[in-house]
Short mmCIF file of C-alpha atoms and ligand atoms in Angstrom, two decimals:
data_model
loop_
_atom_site.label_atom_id
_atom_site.label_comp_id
_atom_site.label_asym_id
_atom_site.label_seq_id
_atom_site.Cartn_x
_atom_site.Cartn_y
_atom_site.Cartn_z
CA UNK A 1 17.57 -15.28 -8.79
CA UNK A 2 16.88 -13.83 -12.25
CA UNK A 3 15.87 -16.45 -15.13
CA UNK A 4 18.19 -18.33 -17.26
CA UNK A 5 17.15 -16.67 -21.02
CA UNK A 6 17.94 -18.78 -23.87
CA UNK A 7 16.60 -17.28 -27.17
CA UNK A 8 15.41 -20.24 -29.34
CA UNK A 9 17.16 -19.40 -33.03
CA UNK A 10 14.51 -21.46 -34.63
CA UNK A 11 12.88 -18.10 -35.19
CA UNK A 12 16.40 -16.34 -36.44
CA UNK A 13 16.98 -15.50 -39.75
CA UNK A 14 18.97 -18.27 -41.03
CA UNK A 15 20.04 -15.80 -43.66
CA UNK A 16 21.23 -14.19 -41.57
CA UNK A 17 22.08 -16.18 -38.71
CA UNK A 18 25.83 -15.09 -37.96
CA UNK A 19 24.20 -11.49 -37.41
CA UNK A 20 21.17 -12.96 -35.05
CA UNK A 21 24.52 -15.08 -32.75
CA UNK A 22 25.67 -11.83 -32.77
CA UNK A 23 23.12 -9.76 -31.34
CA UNK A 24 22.05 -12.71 -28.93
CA UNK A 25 26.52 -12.48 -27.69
CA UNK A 26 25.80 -8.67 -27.06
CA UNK A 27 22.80 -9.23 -24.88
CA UNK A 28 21.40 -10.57 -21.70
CA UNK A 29 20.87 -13.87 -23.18
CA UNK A 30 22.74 -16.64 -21.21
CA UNK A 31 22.09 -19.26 -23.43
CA UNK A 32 21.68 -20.56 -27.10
CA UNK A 33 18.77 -22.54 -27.84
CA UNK A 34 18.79 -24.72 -30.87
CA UNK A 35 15.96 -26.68 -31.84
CA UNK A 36 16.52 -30.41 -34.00
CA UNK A 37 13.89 -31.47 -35.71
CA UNK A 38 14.18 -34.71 -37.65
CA UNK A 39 10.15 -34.91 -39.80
CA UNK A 40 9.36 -38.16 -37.78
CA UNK A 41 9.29 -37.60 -34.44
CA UNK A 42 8.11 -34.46 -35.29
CA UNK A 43 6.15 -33.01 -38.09
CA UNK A 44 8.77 -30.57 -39.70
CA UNK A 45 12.74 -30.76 -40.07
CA UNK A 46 14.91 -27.87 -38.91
CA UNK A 47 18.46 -27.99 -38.64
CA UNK A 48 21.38 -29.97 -37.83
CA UNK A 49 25.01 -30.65 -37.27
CA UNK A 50 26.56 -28.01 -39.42
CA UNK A 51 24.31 -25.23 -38.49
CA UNK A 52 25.65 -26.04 -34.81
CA UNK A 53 29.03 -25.75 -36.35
CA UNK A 54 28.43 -22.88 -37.80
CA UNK A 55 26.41 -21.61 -34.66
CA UNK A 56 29.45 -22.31 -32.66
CA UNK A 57 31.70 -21.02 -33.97
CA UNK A 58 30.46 -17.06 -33.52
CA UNK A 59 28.97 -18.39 -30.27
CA UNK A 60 30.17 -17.12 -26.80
CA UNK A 61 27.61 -18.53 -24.94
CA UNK A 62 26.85 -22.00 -23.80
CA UNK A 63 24.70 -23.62 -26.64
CA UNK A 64 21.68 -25.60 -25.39
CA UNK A 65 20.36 -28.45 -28.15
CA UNK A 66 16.81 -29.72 -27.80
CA UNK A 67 16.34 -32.90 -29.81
CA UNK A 68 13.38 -33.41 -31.47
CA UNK A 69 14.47 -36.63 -32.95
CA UNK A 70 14.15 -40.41 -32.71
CA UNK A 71 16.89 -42.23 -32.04
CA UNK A 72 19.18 -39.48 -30.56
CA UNK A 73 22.00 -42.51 -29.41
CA UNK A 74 22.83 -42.29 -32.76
CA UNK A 75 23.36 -38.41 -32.89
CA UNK A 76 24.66 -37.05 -29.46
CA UNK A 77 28.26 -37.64 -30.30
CA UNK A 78 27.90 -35.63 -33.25
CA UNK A 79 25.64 -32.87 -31.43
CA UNK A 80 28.50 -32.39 -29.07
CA UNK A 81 31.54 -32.17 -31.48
CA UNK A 82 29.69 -29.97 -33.31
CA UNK A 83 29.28 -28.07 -30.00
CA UNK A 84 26.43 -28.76 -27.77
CA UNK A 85 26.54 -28.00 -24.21
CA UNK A 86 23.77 -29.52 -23.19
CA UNK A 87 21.60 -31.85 -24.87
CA UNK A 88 18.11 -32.57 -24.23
CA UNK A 89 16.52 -35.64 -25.91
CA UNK A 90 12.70 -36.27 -25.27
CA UNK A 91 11.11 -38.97 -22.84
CA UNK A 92 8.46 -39.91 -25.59
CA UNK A 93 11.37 -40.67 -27.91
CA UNK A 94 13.72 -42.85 -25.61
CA UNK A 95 12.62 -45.74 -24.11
CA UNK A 96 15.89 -46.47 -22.84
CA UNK A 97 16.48 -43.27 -21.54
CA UNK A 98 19.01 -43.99 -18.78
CA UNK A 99 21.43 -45.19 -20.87
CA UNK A 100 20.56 -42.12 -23.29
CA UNK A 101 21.53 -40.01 -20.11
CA UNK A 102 24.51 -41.80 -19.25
CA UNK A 103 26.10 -41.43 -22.51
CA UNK A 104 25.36 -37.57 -22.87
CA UNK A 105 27.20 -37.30 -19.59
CA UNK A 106 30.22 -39.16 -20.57
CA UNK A 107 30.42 -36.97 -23.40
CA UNK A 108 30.94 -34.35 -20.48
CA UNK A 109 27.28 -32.37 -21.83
CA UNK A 110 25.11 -31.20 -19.64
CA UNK A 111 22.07 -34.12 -19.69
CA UNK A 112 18.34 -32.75 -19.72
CA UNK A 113 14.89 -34.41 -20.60
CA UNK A 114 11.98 -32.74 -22.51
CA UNK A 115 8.58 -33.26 -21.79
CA UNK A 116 5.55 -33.43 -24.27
CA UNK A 117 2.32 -31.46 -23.06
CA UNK A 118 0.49 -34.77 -22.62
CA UNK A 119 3.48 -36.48 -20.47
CA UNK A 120 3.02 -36.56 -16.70
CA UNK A 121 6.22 -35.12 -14.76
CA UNK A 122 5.49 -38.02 -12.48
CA UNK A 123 7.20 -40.11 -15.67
CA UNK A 124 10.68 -38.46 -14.79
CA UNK A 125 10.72 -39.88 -10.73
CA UNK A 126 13.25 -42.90 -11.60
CA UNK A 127 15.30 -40.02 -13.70
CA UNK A 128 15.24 -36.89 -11.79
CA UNK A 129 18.30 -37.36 -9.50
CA UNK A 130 20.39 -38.06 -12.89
CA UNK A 131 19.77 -35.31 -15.15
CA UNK A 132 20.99 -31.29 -15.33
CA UNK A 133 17.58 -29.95 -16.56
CA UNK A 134 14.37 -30.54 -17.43
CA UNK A 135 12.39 -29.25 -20.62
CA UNK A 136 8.83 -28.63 -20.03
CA UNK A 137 7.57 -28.43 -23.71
CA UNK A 138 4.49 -25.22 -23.09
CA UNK A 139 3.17 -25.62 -26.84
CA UNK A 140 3.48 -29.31 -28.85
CA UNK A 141 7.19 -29.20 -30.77
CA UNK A 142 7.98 -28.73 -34.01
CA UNK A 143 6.72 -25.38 -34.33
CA UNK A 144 7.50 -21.66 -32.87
CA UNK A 145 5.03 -19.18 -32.46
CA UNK A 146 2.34 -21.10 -31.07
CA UNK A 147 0.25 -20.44 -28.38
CA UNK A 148 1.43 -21.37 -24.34
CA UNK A 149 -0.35 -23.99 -22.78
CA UNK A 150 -2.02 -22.98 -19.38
CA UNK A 151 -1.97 -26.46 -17.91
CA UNK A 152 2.66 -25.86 -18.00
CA UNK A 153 1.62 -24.21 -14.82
CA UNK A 154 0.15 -26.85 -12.72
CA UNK A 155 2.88 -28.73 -13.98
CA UNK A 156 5.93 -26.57 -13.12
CA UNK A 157 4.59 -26.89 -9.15
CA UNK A 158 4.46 -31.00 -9.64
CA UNK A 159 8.03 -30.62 -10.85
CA UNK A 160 9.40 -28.79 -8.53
CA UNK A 161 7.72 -30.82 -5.75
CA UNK A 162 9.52 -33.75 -7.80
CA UNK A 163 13.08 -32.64 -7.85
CA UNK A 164 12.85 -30.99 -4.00
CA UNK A 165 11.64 -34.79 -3.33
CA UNK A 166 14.47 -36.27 -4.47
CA UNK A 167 17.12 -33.82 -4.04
CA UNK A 168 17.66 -33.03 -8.02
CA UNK A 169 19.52 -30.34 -9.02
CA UNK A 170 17.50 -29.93 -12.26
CA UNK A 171 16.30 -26.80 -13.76
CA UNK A 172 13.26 -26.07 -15.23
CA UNK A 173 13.32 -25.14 -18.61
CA UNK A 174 10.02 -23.79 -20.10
CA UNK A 175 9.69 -24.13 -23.84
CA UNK A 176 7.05 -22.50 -26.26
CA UNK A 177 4.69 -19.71 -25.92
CA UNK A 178 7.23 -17.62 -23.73
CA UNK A 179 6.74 -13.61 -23.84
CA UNK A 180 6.84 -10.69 -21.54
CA UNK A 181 3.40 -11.37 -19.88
CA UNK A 182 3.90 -14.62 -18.83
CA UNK A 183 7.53 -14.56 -17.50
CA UNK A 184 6.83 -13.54 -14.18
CA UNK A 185 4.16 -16.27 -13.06
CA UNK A 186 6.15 -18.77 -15.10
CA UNK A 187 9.17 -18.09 -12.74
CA UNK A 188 6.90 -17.56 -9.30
CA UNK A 189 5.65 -21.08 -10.31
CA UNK A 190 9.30 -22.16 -10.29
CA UNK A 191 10.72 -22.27 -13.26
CA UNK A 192 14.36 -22.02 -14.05
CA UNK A 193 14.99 -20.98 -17.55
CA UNK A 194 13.10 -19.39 -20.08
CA UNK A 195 13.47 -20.29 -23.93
CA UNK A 196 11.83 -17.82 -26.34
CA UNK A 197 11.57 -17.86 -30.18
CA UNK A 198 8.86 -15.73 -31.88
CA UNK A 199 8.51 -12.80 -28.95
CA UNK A 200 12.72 -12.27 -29.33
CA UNK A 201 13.60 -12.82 -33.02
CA UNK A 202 9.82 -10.93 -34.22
CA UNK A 203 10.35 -7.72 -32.60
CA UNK A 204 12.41 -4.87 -33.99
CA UNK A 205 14.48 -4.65 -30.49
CA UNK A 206 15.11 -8.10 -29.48
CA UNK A 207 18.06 -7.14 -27.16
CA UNK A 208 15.31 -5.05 -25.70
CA UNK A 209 12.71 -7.96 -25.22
CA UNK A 210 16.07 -10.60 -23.94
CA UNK A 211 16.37 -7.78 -21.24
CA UNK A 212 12.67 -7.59 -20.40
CA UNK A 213 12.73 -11.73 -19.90
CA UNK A 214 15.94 -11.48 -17.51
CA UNK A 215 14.27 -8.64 -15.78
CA UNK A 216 11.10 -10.63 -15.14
C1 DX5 B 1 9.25 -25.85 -30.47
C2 DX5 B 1 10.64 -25.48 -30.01
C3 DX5 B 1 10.76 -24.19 -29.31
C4 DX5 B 1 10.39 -22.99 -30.14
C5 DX5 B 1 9.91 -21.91 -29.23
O1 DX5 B 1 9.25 -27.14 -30.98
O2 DX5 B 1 11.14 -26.47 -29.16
O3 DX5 B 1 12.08 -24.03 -28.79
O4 DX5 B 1 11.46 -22.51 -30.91
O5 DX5 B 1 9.47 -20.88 -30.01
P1 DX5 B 1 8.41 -19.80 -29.50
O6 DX5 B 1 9.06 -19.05 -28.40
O7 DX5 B 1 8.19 -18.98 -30.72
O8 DX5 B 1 7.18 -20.55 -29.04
ZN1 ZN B 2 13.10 -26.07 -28.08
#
């Protein structure tokens, strides 16, 4: 099965962002990743509600919002008027993250969890059977172009052990640090999806390097 690519606009040219949907609607690219950052949970603010608007409405692909924020209850109604397909609000963020689940799949989004570096996948065992995919966070958020942390592999197998455990139909979304070299074991360790910033939106043929990740 070839990856799920989502290239993460955080590295876009929000200049020129209606030019950067664009290129991503021409390519291999099956998703749209958009990255909310809020300043507190963590250290830098991105974008919000009407860049998704915006976003959506050059869009022809399914946009995928990864909340960085505290509180999202507050927000997911918004994030999916403005467009949101599926929403991803982080473990470390919700302590009542059922009901955060349940209410992202009334909204009829697609429900997923993200995962800091430091959080054991063993944390998502009561949630696993609930939720559409799973972020595995390969660098610490609130920054693109950082460098991939090694120990995402050992924790992609633990995963996958985890949702083939309980029957889960979750896919495994790997965020941070993606490029052309590690694609391939990424996806033999099981992964599901690939998001990628920096590698895409930094090199003068990104349709070229979207290809090379679908390829992988
Ligand atoms: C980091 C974000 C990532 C980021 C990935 O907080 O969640 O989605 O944009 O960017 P790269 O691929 O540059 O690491
Ligand atoms: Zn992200």
């Amino acid at each position: 099965m070839p990856p799920i690519v989502a290239p993460s606009i955080l590295a876009a040219d929000f200049a020129n962002l209606q030019r950067e949907i664009e290129m991503i609607n021409q390519s291999a690219a099956d998703w749209i990743h958009v990255d909310v950052m809020d300043g507190v949970f963590v250290p830098n603010i991105s974008m919000g509600i009407p860049v998704l608007e915006s976003v959506k409405r050059h869009a022809n692909k399914p946009i995928d919002v990864h909340l960085m924020i505290v509180q999202p209850e507050k927000m997911v109604d918004a994030f999916r008027k403005a467009g949101a397909d599926t929403i991803s609000v982080h473990i470390e963020a919700c302590p009542h993250l059922h009901r955060n689940i349940q209410q992202i799949k009334a909204l009829g989004a697609k429900a997923g969890v993200a995962v800091n570096p430091h959080t054991p996948v063993s944390h998502l065992e009561n949630i696993i059977r609930e939720i559409d995919l799973v972020c595995l966070m390969s660098v610490n958020p609130g920054f693109g172009g950082q460098k991939f942390i090694e120990h995402t592999y050992q924790k992609i197998k633990d995963l996958k052990h985890l949702i083939t455990l309980n029957g889960s139909s979750a896919l495994i979304e790997i965020d941070g640090g993606v490029n052309a070299n590690n694609a391939v074991p990424l996806l033999n360790a099981g992964a599901d999806v690939l998001v990628a910033g920096n590698v895409v939106f930094s090199s003068s043929d990104p349709q070229q390097v979207i290809r090379q990740l679908k390829g992988a």
